Amino acid sequence: MRICVSACLLGQRVKYNGGDNLISGLAERLRGHEVLPVCPEVAGGLPVPRPPVELARGRVLTADGVDKTDAFHVGVEAALAALDLDGVGVDLAILQSRSPSCGVNEVYDGSFTGRLIPGQGLFAEALAARGVRIVDAAGLDTLDL
Ligand code: SF4
């Protein structure tokens, strides 16, 4: 399978705070598949580190209200293009939980208080809209690979 993976899950230090979300053993588990690490935020030219953002009323905002929506959409488009969805395609995407870009099942509610609501990040939503199966990294235990 061709599997898109949030780059931070594979140890790439692309998180907003300069860190990663490494899942130990993930790379080994995906051996034999074509793994496509992608960080849509970095793909769009955002720096590391960068201010944290949350989704609010359809926009991507920092805690002090700076609107990053356009930059995030640029990143989603760049990441989708890199995956060649209209060509060879992607069978599966394994994405970091709760991210405003990669979240699959829930995202922060825009209040910067840690509250979660049902929803998807912009990249996850775009992949799903194009028919790619998206899986939350928190649900890997039940994933049959
Ligand atoms: Fe990880 Fe996705 Fe955030 Fe990039 S945008 S750091 S891949 S969760």
mmCIF file of N, CA and C and ligand atoms in Angstrom:
data_model
loop_
_atom_site.group_PDB
_atom_site.id
_atom_site.type_symbol
_atom_site.label_atom_id
_atom_site.label_comp_id
_atom_site.label_asym_id
_atom_site.label_seq_id
_atom_site.Cartn_x
_atom_site.Cartn_y
_atom_site.Cartn_z
ATOM 1 N N MET A 1 0.836 -1.200 0.000
ATOM 2 C CA MET A 1 0.000 0.000 0.000
ATOM 3 C C MET A 1 0.874 1.254 0.000
ATOM 4 N N ARG A 2 0.330 2.312 -0.556
ATOM 5 C CA ARG A 2 0.943 3.645 -0.407
ATOM 6 C C ARG A 2 0.253 4.325 0.777
ATOM 7 N N ILE A 3 1.036 4.645 1.786
ATOM 8 C CA ILE A 3 0.466 5.142 3.034
ATOM 9 C C ILE A 3 1.059 6.503 3.371
ATOM 10 N N CYS A 4 0.212 7.514 3.407
ATOM 11 C CA CYS A 4 0.608 8.843 3.871
ATOM 12 C C CYS A 4 0.629 8.829 5.397
ATOM 13 N N VAL A 5 1.656 9.398 5.980
ATOM 14 C CA VAL A 5 1.781 9.435 7.439
ATOM 15 C C VAL A 5 2.160 10.858 7.859
ATOM 16 N N SER A 6 1.494 11.365 8.865
ATOM 17 C CA SER A 6 1.914 12.655 9.436
ATOM 18 C C SER A 6 3.402 12.549 9.787
ATOM 19 N N ALA A 7 4.184 13.450 9.240
ATOM 20 C CA ALA A 7 5.639 13.340 9.373
ATOM 21 C C ALA A 7 6.096 13.323 10.829
ATOM 22 N N CYS A 8 5.379 14.038 11.679
ATOM 23 C CA CYS A 8 5.774 14.103 13.093
ATOM 24 C C CYS A 8 5.661 12.744 13.777
ATOM 25 N N LEU A 9 4.779 11.867 13.280
ATOM 26 C CA LEU A 9 4.619 10.533 13.871
ATOM 27 C C LEU A 9 5.833 9.655 13.615
ATOM 28 N N LEU A 10 6.582 10.027 12.585
ATOM 29 C CA LEU A 10 7.777 9.259 12.235
ATOM 30 C C LEU A 10 9.034 9.906 12.800
ATOM 31 N N GLY A 11 8.844 10.879 13.669
ATOM 32 C CA GLY A 11 9.977 11.480 14.361
ATOM 33 C C GLY A 11 10.521 12.738 13.729
ATOM 34 N N GLN A 12 9.909 13.189 12.638
ATOM 35 C CA GLN A 12 10.376 14.450 12.060
ATOM 36 C C GLN A 12 9.952 15.596 12.987
ATOM 37 N N ARG A 13 10.897 16.472 13.237
ATOM 38 C CA ARG A 13 10.665 17.544 14.218
ATOM 39 C C ARG A 13 10.025 18.742 13.510
ATOM 40 N N VAL A 14 8.748 18.562 13.184
ATOM 41 C CA VAL A 14 8.021 19.572 12.410
ATOM 42 C C VAL A 14 6.849 20.170 13.171
ATOM 43 N N LYS A 15 6.664 19.763 14.434
ATOM 44 C CA LYS A 15 5.562 20.319 15.227
ATOM 45 C C LYS A 15 5.733 21.817 15.428
ATOM 46 N N TYR A 16 4.665 22.474 15.776
ATOM 47 C CA TYR A 16 4.707 23.929 15.988
ATOM 48 C C TYR A 16 5.788 24.321 16.999
ATOM 49 N N ASN A 17 6.035 23.442 17.978
ATOM 50 C CA ASN A 17 7.012 23.775 19.025
ATOM 51 C C ASN A 17 8.405 23.219 18.749
ATOM 52 N N GLY A 18 8.592 22.695 17.547
ATOM 53 C CA GLY A 18 9.900 22.168 17.176
ATOM 54 C C GLY A 18 10.113 20.715 17.568
ATOM 55 N N GLY A 19 9.106 20.112 18.143
ATOM 56 C CA GLY A 19 9.219 18.715 18.552
ATOM 57 C C GLY A 19 8.585 17.760 17.557
ATOM 58 N N ASP A 20 8.385 16.526 18.005
ATOM 59 C CA ASP A 20 7.754 15.515 17.152
ATOM 60 C C ASP A 20 6.700 14.767 17.958
ATOM 61 N N ASN A 21 6.021 13.856 17.289
ATOM 62 C CA ASN A 21 5.031 12.985 17.944
ATOM 63 C C ASN A 21 5.385 11.522 17.666
ATOM 64 N N LEU A 22 6.650 11.220 17.745
ATOM 65 C CA LEU A 22 7.133 9.901 17.343
ATOM 66 C C LEU A 22 6.339 8.773 17.999
ATOM 67 N N ILE A 23 5.889 7.841 17.160
ATOM 68 C CA ILE A 23 5.316 6.590 17.661
ATOM 69 C C ILE A 23 6.383 5.528 17.459
ATOM 70 N N SER A 24 6.906 5.103 18.565
ATOM 71 C CA SER A 24 7.966 4.108 18.503
ATOM 72 C C SER A 24 7.442 2.835 17.839
ATOM 73 N N GLY A 25 8.200 2.330 16.876
ATOM 74 C CA GLY A 25 7.826 1.096 16.195
ATOM 75 C C GLY A 25 6.945 1.291 14.981
ATOM 76 N N LEU A 26 6.479 2.535 14.750
ATOM 77 C CA LEU A 26 5.586 2.747 13.595
ATOM 78 C C LEU A 26 6.292 2.478 12.271
ATOM 79 N N ALA A 27 7.484 3.002 12.121
ATOM 80 C CA ALA A 27 8.205 2.792 10.859
ATOM 81 C C ALA A 27 8.404 1.303 10.594
ATOM 82 N N GLU A 28 8.732 0.551 11.639
ATOM 83 C CA GLU A 28 8.929 -0.889 11.474
ATOM 84 C C GLU A 28 7.613 -1.561 11.086
ATOM 85 N N ARG A 29 6.534 -1.109 11.693
ATOM 86 C CA ARG A 29 5.233 -1.708 11.403
ATOM 87 C C ARG A 29 4.819 -1.463 9.952
ATOM 88 N N LEU A 30 5.278 -0.365 9.398
ATOM 89 C CA LEU A 30 4.892 -0.013 8.025
ATOM 90 C C LEU A 30 5.869 -0.554 6.989
ATOM 91 N N ARG A 31 6.861 -1.273 7.444
ATOM 92 C CA ARG A 31 7.845 -1.824 6.512
ATOM 93 C C ARG A 31 7.133 -2.701 5.482
ATOM 94 N N GLY A 32 7.552 -2.576 4.231
ATOM 95 C CA GLY A 32 6.901 -3.334 3.164
ATOM 96 C C GLY A 32 5.859 -2.503 2.431
ATOM 97 N N HIS A 33 5.479 -1.382 3.031
ATOM 98 C CA HIS A 33 4.565 -0.449 2.371
ATOM 99 C C HIS A 33 5.367 0.755 1.868
ATOM 100 N N GLU A 34 4.780 1.483 0.943
ATOM 101 C CA GLU A 34 5.411 2.737 0.508
ATOM 102 C C GLU A 34 4.919 3.847 1.439
ATOM 103 N N VAL A 35 5.820 4.350 2.253
ATOM 104 C CA VAL A 35 5.450 5.334 3.274
ATOM 105 C C VAL A 35 5.755 6.743 2.759
ATOM 106 N N LEU A 36 4.771 7.606 2.884
ATOM 107 C CA LEU A 36 4.887 8.977 2.386
ATOM 108 C C LEU A 36 4.719 9.933 3.561
ATOM 109 N N PRO A 37 5.821 10.324 4.215
ATOM 110 C CA PRO A 37 5.706 11.262 5.339
ATOM 111 C C PRO A 37 5.352 12.665 4.827
ATOM 112 N N VAL A 38 4.354 13.266 5.408
ATOM 113 C CA VAL A 38 3.932 14.599 4.970
ATOM 114 C C VAL A 38 3.590 15.453 6.186
ATOM 115 N N CYS A 39 4.076 16.679 6.193
ATOM 116 C CA CYS A 39 3.589 17.680 7.143
ATOM 117 C C CYS A 39 2.982 18.811 6.312
ATOM 118 N N PRO A 40 1.668 18.921 6.285
ATOM 119 C CA PRO A 40 1.053 19.952 5.442
ATOM 120 C C PRO A 40 1.428 21.364 5.855
ATOM 121 N N GLU A 41 1.696 21.568 7.123
ATOM 122 C CA GLU A 41 2.035 22.931 7.556
ATOM 123 C C GLU A 41 3.414 23.335 7.040
ATOM 124 N N VAL A 42 4.355 22.442 7.127
ATOM 125 C CA VAL A 42 5.688 22.731 6.595
ATOM 126 C C VAL A 42 5.662 22.742 5.060
ATOM 127 N N ALA A 43 4.848 21.867 4.476
ATOM 128 C CA ALA A 43 4.745 21.827 3.008
ATOM 129 C C ALA A 43 4.295 23.166 2.450
ATOM 130 N N GLY A 44 3.530 23.896 3.241
ATOM 131 C CA GLY A 44 3.045 25.196 2.794
ATOM 132 C C GLY A 44 3.990 26.332 3.109
ATOM 133 N N GLY A 45 5.135 26.005 3.677
ATOM 134 C CA GLY A 45 6.142 27.029 3.913
ATOM 135 C C GLY A 45 6.139 27.615 5.310
ATOM 136 N N LEU A 46 5.304 27.068 6.202
ATOM 137 C CA LEU A 46 5.322 27.584 7.581
ATOM 138 C C LEU A 46 6.603 27.141 8.275
ATOM 139 N N PRO A 47 7.118 27.995 9.154
ATOM 140 C CA PRO A 47 8.398 27.696 9.800
ATOM 141 C C PRO A 47 8.243 26.758 10.995
ATOM 142 N N VAL A 48 9.340 26.227 11.444
ATOM 143 C CA VAL A 48 9.420 25.467 12.707
ATOM 144 C C VAL A 48 10.461 26.167 13.576
ATOM 145 N N PRO A 49 10.112 26.610 14.778
ATOM 146 C CA PRO A 49 8.769 26.575 15.379
ATOM 147 C C PRO A 49 7.860 27.654 14.795
ATOM 148 N N ARG A 50 6.596 27.569 15.183
ATOM 149 C CA ARG A 50 5.583 28.530 14.736
ATOM 150 C C ARG A 50 4.525 28.632 15.834
ATOM 151 N N PRO A 51 3.732 29.667 15.849
ATOM 152 C CA PRO A 51 2.722 29.800 16.897
ATOM 153 C C PRO A 51 1.671 28.697 16.780
ATOM 154 N N PRO A 52 1.199 28.160 17.907
ATOM 155 C CA PRO A 52 0.104 27.189 17.833
ATOM 156 C C PRO A 52 -1.167 27.853 17.334
ATOM 157 N N VAL A 53 -1.977 27.077 16.651
ATOM 158 C CA VAL A 53 -3.253 27.586 16.123
ATOM 159 C C VAL A 53 -4.358 26.594 16.451
ATOM 160 N N GLU A 54 -5.586 27.086 16.388
ATOM 161 C CA GLU A 54 -6.754 26.219 16.494
ATOM 162 C C GLU A 54 -7.771 26.651 15.441
ATOM 163 N N LEU A 55 -8.677 25.732 15.132
ATOM 164 C CA LEU A 55 -9.756 26.031 14.188
ATOM 165 C C LEU A 55 -10.886 26.716 14.934
ATOM 166 N N ALA A 56 -11.397 27.780 14.336
ATOM 167 C CA ALA A 56 -12.511 28.499 14.959
ATOM 168 C C ALA A 56 -13.349 29.147 13.866
ATOM 169 N N ARG A 57 -14.617 28.760 13.814
ATOM 170 C CA ARG A 57 -15.558 29.333 12.837
ATOM 171 C C ARG A 57 -14.993 29.276 11.420
ATOM 172 N N GLY A 58 -14.385 28.165 11.088
ATOM 173 C CA GLY A 58 -13.891 27.970 9.730
ATOM 174 C C GLY A 58 -12.566 28.649 9.438
ATOM 175 N N ARG A 59 -11.982 29.277 10.437
ATOM 176 C CA ARG A 59 -10.695 29.946 10.249
ATOM 177 C C ARG A 59 -9.624 29.232 11.076
ATOM 178 N N VAL A 60 -8.369 29.532 10.769
ATOM 179 C CA VAL A 60 -7.229 29.007 11.522
ATOM 180 C C VAL A 60 -6.592 30.193 12.227
ATOM 181 N N LEU A 61 -6.684 30.205 13.559
ATOM 182 C CA LEU A 61 -6.285 31.395 14.309
ATOM 183 C C LEU A 61 -5.262 31.061 15.389
ATOM 184 N N THR A 62 -4.332 31.987 15.623
ATOM 185 C CA THR A 62 -3.456 31.883 16.790
ATOM 186 C C THR A 62 -4.242 32.338 18.020
ATOM 187 N N ALA A 63 -3.667 32.140 19.194
ATOM 188 C CA ALA A 63 -4.351 32.508 20.433
ATOM 189 C C ALA A 63 -4.652 34.002 20.489
ATOM 190 N N ASP A 64 -3.823 34.811 19.834
ATOM 191 C CA ASP A 64 -4.099 36.253 19.839
ATOM 192 C C ASP A 64 -4.801 36.725 18.572
ATOM 193 N N GLY A 65 -5.386 35.761 17.848
ATOM 194 C CA GLY A 65 -6.291 36.132 16.773
ATOM 195 C C GLY A 65 -5.674 36.372 15.411
ATOM 196 N N VAL A 66 -4.393 36.042 15.253
ATOM 197 C CA VAL A 66 -3.779 36.209 13.927
ATOM 198 C C VAL A 66 -4.300 35.106 13.013
ATOM 199 N N ASP A 67 -4.779 35.501 11.844
ATOM 200 C CA ASP A 67 -5.437 34.570 10.928
ATOM 201 C C ASP A 67 -4.413 33.907 10.005
ATOM 202 N N LYS A 68 -4.276 32.594 10.151
ATOM 203 C CA LYS A 68 -3.312 31.821 9.353
ATOM 204 C C LYS A 68 -4.021 30.946 8.318
ATOM 205 N N THR A 69 -5.293 31.208 8.089
ATOM 206 C CA THR A 69 -6.100 30.320 7.252
ATOM 207 C C THR A 69 -5.501 30.141 5.859
ATOM 208 N N ASP A 70 -5.128 31.220 5.228
ATOM 209 C CA ASP A 70 -4.630 31.115 3.857
ATOM 210 C C ASP A 70 -3.365 30.263 3.803
ATOM 211 N N ALA A 71 -2.462 30.476 4.743
ATOM 212 C CA ALA A 71 -1.212 29.704 4.752
ATOM 213 C C ALA A 71 -1.504 28.217 4.952
ATOM 214 N N PHE A 72 -2.491 27.911 5.762
ATOM 215 C CA PHE A 72 -2.827 26.502 5.984
ATOM 216 C C PHE A 72 -3.433 25.876 4.733
ATOM 217 N N HIS A 73 -4.240 26.630 4.026
ATOM 218 C CA HIS A 73 -4.806 26.083 2.783
ATOM 219 C C HIS A 73 -3.716 25.880 1.730
ATOM 220 N N VAL A 74 -2.767 26.789 1.679
ATOM 221 C CA VAL A 74 -1.631 26.604 0.762
ATOM 222 C C VAL A 74 -0.908 25.298 1.099
ATOM 223 N N GLY A 75 -0.723 25.059 2.390
ATOM 224 C CA GLY A 75 -0.051 23.839 2.829
ATOM 225 C C GLY A 75 -0.818 22.582 2.472
ATOM 226 N N VAL A 76 -2.116 22.620 2.632
ATOM 227 C CA VAL A 76 -2.938 21.451 2.273
ATOM 228 C C VAL A 76 -2.786 21.157 0.778
ATOM 229 N N GLU A 77 -2.875 22.190 -0.034
ATOM 230 C CA GLU A 77 -2.767 21.972 -1.485
ATOM 231 C C GLU A 77 -1.388 21.445 -1.862
ATOM 232 N N ALA A 78 -0.345 21.973 -1.222
ATOM 233 C CA ALA A 78 1.016 21.502 -1.512
ATOM 234 C C ALA A 78 1.177 20.041 -1.104
ATOM 235 N N ALA A 79 0.619 19.698 0.040
ATOM 236 C CA ALA A 79 0.732 18.308 0.509
ATOM 237 C C ALA A 79 -0.056 17.366 -0.395
ATOM 238 N N LEU A 80 -1.239 17.772 -0.802
ATOM 239 C CA LEU A 80 -2.033 16.924 -1.703
ATOM 240 C C LEU A 80 -1.305 16.724 -3.021
ATOM 241 N N ALA A 81 -0.701 17.787 -3.532
ATOM 242 C CA ALA A 81 0.029 17.680 -4.802
ATOM 243 C C ALA A 81 1.207 16.724 -4.662
ATOM 244 N N ALA A 82 1.891 16.781 -3.527
ATOM 245 C CA ALA A 82 3.047 15.913 -3.312
ATOM 246 C C ALA A 82 2.641 14.445 -3.273
ATOM 247 N N LEU A 83 1.413 14.190 -2.873
ATOM 248 C CA LEU A 83 0.947 12.796 -2.764
ATOM 249 C C LEU A 83 0.487 12.223 -4.106
ATOM 250 N N ASP A 84 0.336 13.068 -5.119
ATOM 251 C CA ASP A 84 -0.070 12.610 -6.449
ATOM 252 C C ASP A 84 -1.373 11.807 -6.389
ATOM 253 N N LEU A 85 -2.375 12.387 -5.754
ATOM 254 C CA LEU A 85 -3.644 11.677 -5.570
ATOM 255 C C LEU A 85 -4.328 11.354 -6.893
ATOM 256 N N ASP A 86 -4.128 12.202 -7.890
ATOM 257 C CA ASP A 86 -4.781 11.956 -9.177
ATOM 258 C C ASP A 86 -3.976 11.001 -10.050
ATOM 259 N N GLY A 87 -2.776 10.681 -9.595
ATOM 260 C CA GLY A 87 -1.931 9.743 -10.345
ATOM 261 C C GLY A 87 -1.945 8.383 -9.675
ATOM 262 N N VAL A 88 -0.840 8.069 -9.008
ATOM 263 C CA VAL A 88 -0.750 6.753 -8.368
ATOM 264 C C VAL A 88 -1.668 6.631 -7.153
ATOM 265 N N GLY A 89 -2.018 7.745 -6.534
ATOM 266 C CA GLY A 89 -2.970 7.707 -5.424
ATOM 267 C C GLY A 89 -2.373 7.262 -4.106
ATOM 268 N N VAL A 90 -3.209 7.259 -3.096
ATOM 269 C CA VAL A 90 -2.819 6.874 -1.736
ATOM 270 C C VAL A 90 -3.906 5.945 -1.189
ATOM 271 N N ASP A 91 -3.494 4.870 -0.546
ATOM 272 C CA ASP A 91 -4.467 3.896 -0.039
ATOM 273 C C ASP A 91 -4.959 4.230 1.359
ATOM 274 N N LEU A 92 -4.113 4.905 2.127
ATOM 275 C CA LEU A 92 -4.417 5.093 3.542
ATOM 276 C C LEU A 92 -3.611 6.285 4.048
ATOM 277 N N ALA A 93 -4.172 7.008 5.006
ATOM 278 C CA ALA A 93 -3.413 8.071 5.675
ATOM 279 C C ALA A 93 -3.514 7.857 7.183
ATOM 280 N N ILE A 94 -2.371 7.840 7.833
ATOM 281 C CA ILE A 94 -2.300 7.719 9.294
ATOM 282 C C ILE A 94 -1.906 9.093 9.820
ATOM 283 N N LEU A 95 -2.786 9.705 10.610
ATOM 284 C CA LEU A 95 -2.629 11.125 10.916
ATOM 285 C C LEU A 95 -2.640 11.386 12.418
ATOM 286 N N GLN A 96 -1.891 12.383 12.801
ATOM 287 C CA GLN A 96 -1.764 12.764 14.210
ATOM 288 C C GLN A 96 -3.094 13.280 14.776
ATOM 289 N N SER A 97 -3.405 12.825 15.961
ATOM 290 C CA SER A 97 -4.660 13.200 16.628
ATOM 291 C C SER A 97 -4.720 14.699 16.946
ATOM 292 N N ARG A 98 -5.900 15.234 16.849
ATOM 293 C CA ARG A 98 -6.287 16.542 17.398
ATOM 294 C C ARG A 98 -5.687 17.756 16.693
ATOM 295 N N SER A 99 -4.813 17.541 15.724
ATOM 296 C CA SER A 99 -4.154 18.668 15.048
ATOM 297 C C SER A 99 -5.142 19.450 14.180
ATOM 298 N N PRO A 100 -5.004 20.769 14.098
ATOM 299 C CA PRO A 100 -5.872 21.539 13.201
ATOM 300 C C PRO A 100 -5.635 21.215 11.723
ATOM 301 N N SER A 101 -4.538 20.550 11.426
ATOM 302 C CA SER A 101 -4.297 20.069 10.064
ATOM 303 C C SER A 101 -4.624 18.587 9.930
ATOM 304 N N CYS A 102 -4.132 17.781 10.857
ATOM 305 C CA CYS A 102 -4.151 16.322 10.690
ATOM 306 C C CYS A 102 -5.217 15.603 11.511
ATOM 307 N N GLY A 103 -5.867 16.260 12.450
ATOM 308 C CA GLY A 103 -6.836 15.585 13.320
ATOM 309 C C GLY A 103 -7.916 14.858 12.530
ATOM 310 N N VAL A 104 -8.243 13.649 12.973
ATOM 311 C CA VAL A 104 -9.190 12.804 12.242
ATOM 312 C C VAL A 104 -10.573 12.781 12.900
ATOM 313 N N ASN A 105 -10.601 12.659 14.206
ATOM 314 C CA ASN A 105 -11.880 12.489 14.902
ATOM 315 C C ASN A 105 -12.304 13.708 15.712
ATOM 316 N N GLU A 106 -11.321 14.427 16.229
ATOM 317 C CA GLU A 106 -11.635 15.593 17.040
ATOM 318 C C GLU A 106 -10.511 16.617 16.937
ATOM 319 N N VAL A 107 -10.876 17.853 17.214
ATOM 320 C CA VAL A 107 -9.917 18.960 17.174
ATOM 321 C C VAL A 107 -10.193 19.868 18.367
ATOM 322 N N TYR A 108 -9.245 20.733 18.699
ATOM 323 C CA TYR A 108 -9.478 21.712 19.758
ATOM 324 C C TYR A 108 -10.508 22.738 19.284
ATOM 325 N N ASP A 109 -11.249 23.268 20.244
ATOM 326 C CA ASP A 109 -12.450 24.030 19.881
ATOM 327 C C ASP A 109 -12.214 25.502 19.559
ATOM 328 N N GLY A 110 -10.964 25.930 19.553
ATOM 329 C CA GLY A 110 -10.687 27.317 19.194
ATOM 330 C C GLY A 110 -10.553 28.236 20.380
ATOM 331 N N SER A 111 -10.749 27.700 21.585
ATOM 332 C CA SER A 111 -10.685 28.536 22.790
ATOM 333 C C SER A 111 -9.320 28.506 23.461
ATOM 334 N N PHE A 112 -8.431 27.629 22.981
ATOM 335 C CA PHE A 112 -7.093 27.461 23.574
ATOM 336 C C PHE A 112 -7.186 27.100 25.061
ATOM 337 N N THR A 113 -8.215 26.351 25.401
ATOM 338 C CA THR A 113 -8.382 25.891 26.777
ATOM 339 C C THR A 113 -8.218 24.381 26.892
ATOM 340 N N GLY A 114 -7.892 23.726 25.780
ATOM 341 C CA GLY A 114 -7.730 22.276 25.816
ATOM 342 C C GLY A 114 -9.009 21.512 25.546
ATOM 343 N N ARG A 115 -10.116 22.236 25.319
ATOM 344 C CA ARG A 115 -11.384 21.543 25.047
ATOM 345 C C ARG A 115 -11.393 20.985 23.632
ATOM 346 N N LEU A 116 -11.882 19.757 23.511
ATOM 347 C CA LEU A 116 -11.952 19.083 22.217
ATOM 348 C C LEU A 116 -13.392 18.987 21.741
ATOM 349 N N ILE A 117 -13.561 19.059 20.431
ATOM 350 C CA ILE A 117 -14.885 18.880 19.832
ATOM 351 C C ILE A 117 -14.749 17.925 18.659
ATOM 352 N N PRO A 118 -15.820 17.273 18.248
ATOM 353 C CA PRO A 118 -15.738 16.424 17.057
ATOM 354 C C PRO A 118 -15.371 17.276 15.839
ATOM 355 N N GLY A 119 -14.522 16.758 14.998
ATOM 356 C CA GLY A 119 -14.150 17.504 13.804
ATOM 357 C C GLY A 119 -12.847 16.984 13.233
ATOM 358 N N GLN A 120 -12.484 17.536 12.095
ATOM 359 C CA GLN A 120 -11.261 17.115 11.414
ATOM 360 C C GLN A 120 -10.400 18.322 11.098
ATOM 361 N N GLY A 121 -9.094 18.087 11.043
ATOM 362 C CA GLY A 121 -8.172 19.101 10.571
ATOM 363 C C GLY A 121 -8.317 19.302 9.068
ATOM 364 N N LEU A 122 -7.753 20.387 8.578
ATOM 365 C CA LEU A 122 -7.963 20.752 7.174
ATOM 366 C C LEU A 122 -7.371 19.731 6.209
ATOM 367 N N PHE A 123 -6.218 19.183 6.538
ATOM 368 C CA PHE A 123 -5.584 18.194 5.655
ATOM 369 C C PHE A 123 -6.363 16.880 5.702
ATOM 370 N N ALA A 124 -6.738 16.454 6.887
ATOM 371 C CA ALA A 124 -7.522 15.226 7.027
ATOM 372 C C ALA A 124 -8.829 15.335 6.251
ATOM 373 N N GLU A 125 -9.468 16.473 6.387
ATOM 374 C CA GLU A 125 -10.740 16.702 5.701
ATOM 375 C C GLU A 125 -10.555 16.642 4.183
ATOM 376 N N ALA A 126 -9.466 17.235 3.700
ATOM 377 C CA ALA A 126 -9.219 17.252 2.255
ATOM 378 C C ALA A 126 -8.917 15.849 1.732
ATOM 379 N N LEU A 127 -8.168 15.074 2.501
ATOM 380 C CA LEU A 127 -7.887 13.693 2.089
ATOM 381 C C LEU A 127 -9.180 12.881 2.043
ATOM 382 N N ALA A 128 -9.985 13.002 3.085
ATOM 383 C CA ALA A 128 -11.237 12.241 3.136
ATOM 384 C C ALA A 128 -12.155 12.631 1.980
ATOM 385 N N ALA A 129 -12.180 13.923 1.660
ATOM 386 C CA ALA A 129 -13.035 14.385 0.569
ATOM 387 C C ALA A 129 -12.601 13.815 -0.774
ATOM 388 N N ARG A 130 -11.334 13.431 -0.861
ATOM 389 C CA ARG A 130 -10.824 12.830 -2.090
ATOM 390 C C ARG A 130 -10.843 11.307 -2.029
ATOM 391 N N GLY A 131 -11.493 10.788 -1.031
ATOM 392 C CA GLY A 131 -11.695 9.339 -0.973
ATOM 393 C C GLY A 131 -10.600 8.552 -0.303
ATOM 394 N N VAL A 132 -9.653 9.233 0.332
ATOM 395 C CA VAL A 132 -8.571 8.524 1.020
ATOM 396 C C VAL A 132 -9.064 8.102 2.405
ATOM 397 N N ARG A 133 -8.815 6.866 2.766
ATOM 398 C CA ARG A 133 -9.159 6.394 4.107
ATOM 399 C C ARG A 133 -8.224 7.040 5.112
ATOM 400 N N ILE A 134 -8.764 7.716 6.087
ATOM 401 C CA ILE A 134 -7.932 8.378 7.091
ATOM 402 C C ILE A 134 -8.112 7.676 8.438
ATOM 403 N N VAL A 135 -7.008 7.524 9.143
ATOM 404 C CA VAL A 135 -7.002 6.809 10.419
ATOM 405 C C VAL A 135 -6.271 7.664 11.439
ATOM 406 N N ASP A 136 -6.873 7.794 12.610
ATOM 407 C CA ASP A 136 -6.245 8.523 13.711
ATOM 408 C C ASP A 136 -5.107 7.687 14.290
ATOM 409 N N ALA A 137 -3.977 8.328 14.504
ATOM 410 C CA ALA A 137 -2.819 7.597 15.049
ATOM 411 C C ALA A 137 -3.154 6.920 16.371
ATOM 412 N N ALA A 138 -4.129 7.460 17.093
ATOM 413 C CA ALA A 138 -4.508 6.856 18.376
ATOM 414 C C ALA A 138 -5.225 5.528 18.200
ATOM 415 N N GLY A 139 -5.652 5.242 16.976
ATOM 416 C CA GLY A 139 -6.380 3.999 16.737
ATOM 417 C C GLY A 139 -5.570 2.944 16.022
ATOM 418 N N LEU A 140 -4.279 3.069 16.070
ATOM 419 C CA LEU A 140 -3.421 2.154 15.311
ATOM 420 C C LEU A 140 -3.512 0.711 15.798
ATOM 421 N N ASP A 141 -3.848 0.543 17.058
ATOM 422 C CA ASP A 141 -3.873 -0.815 17.606
ATOM 423 C C ASP A 141 -4.875 -1.697 16.878
ATOM 424 N N THR A 142 -5.940 -1.088 16.392
ATOM 425 C CA THR A 142 -6.989 -1.880 15.733
ATOM 426 C C THR A 142 -6.843 -1.900 14.212
ATOM 427 N N LEU A 143 -5.765 -1.268 13.715
ATOM 428 C CA LEU A 143 -5.581 -1.176 12.269
ATOM 429 C C LEU A 143 -4.937 -2.453 11.742
ATOM 430 N N ASP A 144 -5.567 -3.029 10.727
ATOM 431 C CA ASP A 144 -5.056 -4.259 10.138
ATOM 432 C C ASP A 144 -4.178 -3.906 8.947
ATOM 433 N N LEU A 145 -2.885 -4.020 9.096
ATOM 434 C CA LEU A 145 -1.972 -3.666 7.998
ATOM 435 C C LEU A 145 -1.347 -4.915 7.385
HETATM 436 FE FE1 SF4 B 1 2.366 16.701 12.532
HETATM 437 FE FE2 SF4 B 1 0.369 17.262 10.900
HETATM 438 FE FE3 SF4 B 1 1.112 19.027 12.755
HETATM 439 FE FE4 SF4 B 1 2.710 18.561 10.669
HETATM 440 S S1 SF4 B 1 0.661 19.449 10.606
HETATM 441 S S2 SF4 B 1 3.329 18.685 12.789
HETATM 442 S S3 SF4 B 1 2.362 16.391 10.320
HETATM 443 S S4 SF4 B 1 0.224 17.011 13.125
#
